[in-house]
């Protein structure tokens, strides 16, 4: 299903400039963009007054863990996509470390079918690599809704792991599309975990899973990409050393991403917020954070993602080192980045570049990521003026908490629109008149990649 609507009088963040004006979506596609007053409402259209709001393309979050199947107490495709919509995210790419893991065609098809019934935003899924599933990886190549292959080169949440060279080579040699790697070196990781086992202070996490662990794996994955002429995307870059190394070594085959939390937190926050901000690879040090910003701005890093990885507060309360790694973030990433923009760290156009255009380019998602005539009508309207203190109570994720609790955000999404149909409206005063996808029982679509 698609919608017809007219947004009037918004500050539109277009690819090369920000202009005040109107934007029409017809049959789910952006039909026209004009200066304010240029487009007259038609009787069948939903008209949204964009006065005082900024209109952005819908955010594409290419790194989430929505926990379906297996852990519905943490998240599922419905709750995760609702959280996404609440955060201005109109498309997500979901990771395969589920229960069972999504490592063959049947499990991937089941996820695509489930999303087709219950996800309110557009979606894509990674298939997980194992030591011996090359045929399974090949069986989903080029399928709608399949965005790439995820390789955990180091152990993290779940049991997916491919660390031996011969297995990695087999995967790089015999598959197409994009390989996305969690780059931490398993051998170094295991020896350091043994070395650090007596430490129960949370600072030990970043010391144990150190920069060398990440750098070694990033270099190894990059060499494989070059040897086998394979597209590689290195997920969640965390260290200044990796980002600096990639400047001269990235080439045409390699892209990379950074998480909002690695741009925002450092060890001081780990001390303050504890296991809520425990994740793999870890939150590192102030210098890493500053280098990640620098390499994002100079284009070495292609996009900003969340690695939305919800765990219950009950599980987190076990304390370090037993608490699970990962934090939710899909609904706060856009407000957080816009808050950074309003604070002078970057521009609003940068945020659109990193969170909309960037992921579309990395994964070859056509017709999304920009406000352009003919592109899909996936939009978000944000309020950059109102400031709001974020609390656990505001959250849409099923785990009901946010690592950013207590922080003040601006840039809250007021409307989120998928294919021209509103799926989220923050105003709860009854002013919302359109039928939402949720009310209609409609969903987003599996994305096409490549
Ligand atoms: O911190 C993390 N949590 N890192 C990962 O690699 C996986 C994720 C999860 O699924 O919880
Ligand atoms: Zn992840």
JSON list of C-alpha atoms and ligand atoms in Angstrom, two decimals, residues 63-67 71 74 95 97-98 150 152 154-158 182 184 205 209 235-236 261 277-282 307-311 316 324-327, ligand 1:
[
{"chain": "A", "resi": 63, "resn": "UNK", "atom": "CA", "xyz": [22.82, -2.44, 11.68]},
{"chain": "A", "resi": 64, "resn": "UNK", "atom": "CA", "xyz": [20.17, -3.64, 14.14]},
{"chain": "A", "resi": 65, "resn": "UNK", "atom": "CA", "xyz": [19.54, -6.82, 16.15]},
{"chain": "A", "resi": 66, "resn": "UNK", "atom": "CA", "xyz": [15.77, -7.23, 16.43]},
{"chain": "A", "resi": 67, "resn": "UNK", "atom": "CA", "xyz": [16.05, -10.63, 18.17]},
{"chain": "A", "resi": 71, "resn": "UNK", "atom": "CA", "xyz": [14.16, -13.60, 22.16]},
{"chain": "A", "resi": 74, "resn": "UNK", "atom": "CA", "xyz": [14.00, -8.32, 24.18]},
{"chain": "A", "resi": 95, "resn": "UNK", "atom": "CA", "xyz": [21.63, -9.10, 11.93]},
{"chain": "A", "resi": 97, "resn": "UNK", "atom": "CA", "xyz": [22.61, -13.81, 15.53]},
{"chain": "A", "resi": 98, "resn": "UNK", "atom": "CA", "xyz": [19.19, -15.12, 16.49]},
{"chain": "A", "resi": 150, "resn": "UNK", "atom": "CA", "xyz": [27.57, -11.22, 8.24]},
{"chain": "A", "resi": 152, "resn": "UNK", "atom": "CA", "xyz": [31.70, -12.56, 13.14]},
{"chain": "A", "resi": 154, "resn": "UNK", "atom": "CA", "xyz": [35.58, -12.60, 16.82]},
{"chain": "A", "resi": 155, "resn": "UNK", "atom": "CA", "xyz": [33.09, -13.96, 19.36]},
{"chain": "A", "resi": 156, "resn": "UNK", "atom": "CA", "xyz": [30.37, -11.65, 20.56]},
{"chain": "A", "resi": 157, "resn": "UNK", "atom": "CA", "xyz": [26.72, -12.11, 21.55]},
{"chain": "A", "resi": 158, "resn": "UNK", "atom": "CA", "xyz": [25.56, -15.54, 20.33]},
{"chain": "A", "resi": 182, "resn": "UNK", "atom": "CA", "xyz": [32.53, -7.85, 12.99]},
{"chain": "A", "resi": 184, "resn": "UNK", "atom": "CA", "xyz": [37.86, -8.45, 16.35]},
{"chain": "A", "resi": 205, "resn": "UNK", "atom": "CA", "xyz": [36.43, -4.40, 29.05]},
{"chain": "A", "resi": 209, "resn": "UNK", "atom": "CA", "xyz": [39.13, -6.16, 23.86]},
{"chain": "A", "resi": 235, "resn": "UNK", "atom": "CA", "xyz": [30.85, -2.82, 10.85]},
{"chain": "A", "resi": 236, "resn": "UNK", "atom": "CA", "xyz": [31.11, -0.61, 13.94]},
{"chain": "A", "resi": 261, "resn": "UNK", "atom": "CA", "xyz": [27.41, 5.49, 20.84]},
{"chain": "A", "resi": 277, "resn": "UNK", "atom": "CA", "xyz": [26.88, 0.89, 27.79]},
{"chain": "A", "resi": 278, "resn": "UNK", "atom": "CA", "xyz": [28.79, -2.38, 27.72]},
{"chain": "A", "resi": 279, "resn": "UNK", "atom": "CA", "xyz": [29.13, -3.57, 24.13]},
{"chain": "A", "resi": 280, "resn": "UNK", "atom": "CA", "xyz": [31.45, -5.30, 21.65]},
{"chain": "A", "resi": 281, "resn": "UNK", "atom": "CA", "xyz": [33.65, -3.84, 20.36]},
{"chain": "A", "resi": 282, "resn": "UNK", "atom": "CA", "xyz": [33.82, -1.62, 23.43]},
{"chain": "A", "resi": 307, "resn": "UNK", "atom": "CA", "xyz": [24.01, -1.58, 16.37]},
{"chain": "A", "resi": 308, "resn": "UNK", "atom": "CA", "xyz": [20.68, -1.58, 18.23]},
{"chain": "A", "resi": 309, "resn": "UNK", "atom": "CA", "xyz": [21.25, -4.65, 20.43]},
{"chain": "A", "resi": 310, "resn": "UNK", "atom": "CA", "xyz": [18.65, -4.77, 23.20]},
{"chain": "A", "resi": 311, "resn": "UNK", "atom": "CA", "xyz": [19.19, -6.76, 26.40]},
{"chain": "A", "resi": 316, "resn": "UNK", "atom": "CA", "xyz": [22.40, -6.06, 32.53]},
{"chain": "A", "resi": 324, "resn": "UNK", "atom": "CA", "xyz": [25.50, -9.22, 28.06]},
{"chain": "A", "resi": 325, "resn": "UNK", "atom": "CA", "xyz": [27.07, -6.76, 25.63]},
{"chain": "A", "resi": 326, "resn": "UNK", "atom": "CA", "xyz": [24.90, -4.46, 23.54]},
{"chain": "A", "resi": 327, "resn": "UNK", "atom": "CA", "xyz": [22.52, -1.53, 23.96]},
{"chain": "B", "resi": 1, "resn": "LIG", "atom": "O1", "xyz": [27.67, -5.60, 21.83]},
{"chain": "B", "resi": 1, "resn": "LIG", "atom": "C1", "xyz": [27.25, -6.33, 20.96]},
{"chain": "B", "resi": 1, "resn": "LIG", "atom": "N1", "xyz": [26.01, -6.84, 21.00]},
{"chain": "B", "resi": 1, "resn": "LIG", "atom": "N2", "xyz": [28.05, -6.64, 19.93]},
{"chain": "B", "resi": 1, "resn": "LIG", "atom": "C2", "xyz": [27.71, -7.58, 19.02]},
{"chain": "B", "resi": 1, "resn": "LIG", "atom": "O2", "xyz": [28.52, -7.89, 18.18]},
{"chain": "B", "resi": 1, "resn": "LIG", "atom": "C3", "xyz": [26.42, -8.28, 19.11]},
{"chain": "B", "resi": 1, "resn": "LIG", "atom": "C4", "xyz": [25.44, -7.51, 19.88]},
{"chain": "B", "resi": 1, "resn": "LIG", "atom": "C5", "xyz": [24.24, -8.32, 20.32]},
{"chain": "B", "resi": 1, "resn": "LIG", "atom": "O3", "xyz": [23.68, -9.02, 19.48]},
{"chain": "B", "resi": 1, "resn": "LIG", "atom": "O4", "xyz": [23.85, -8.24, 21.48]}
]
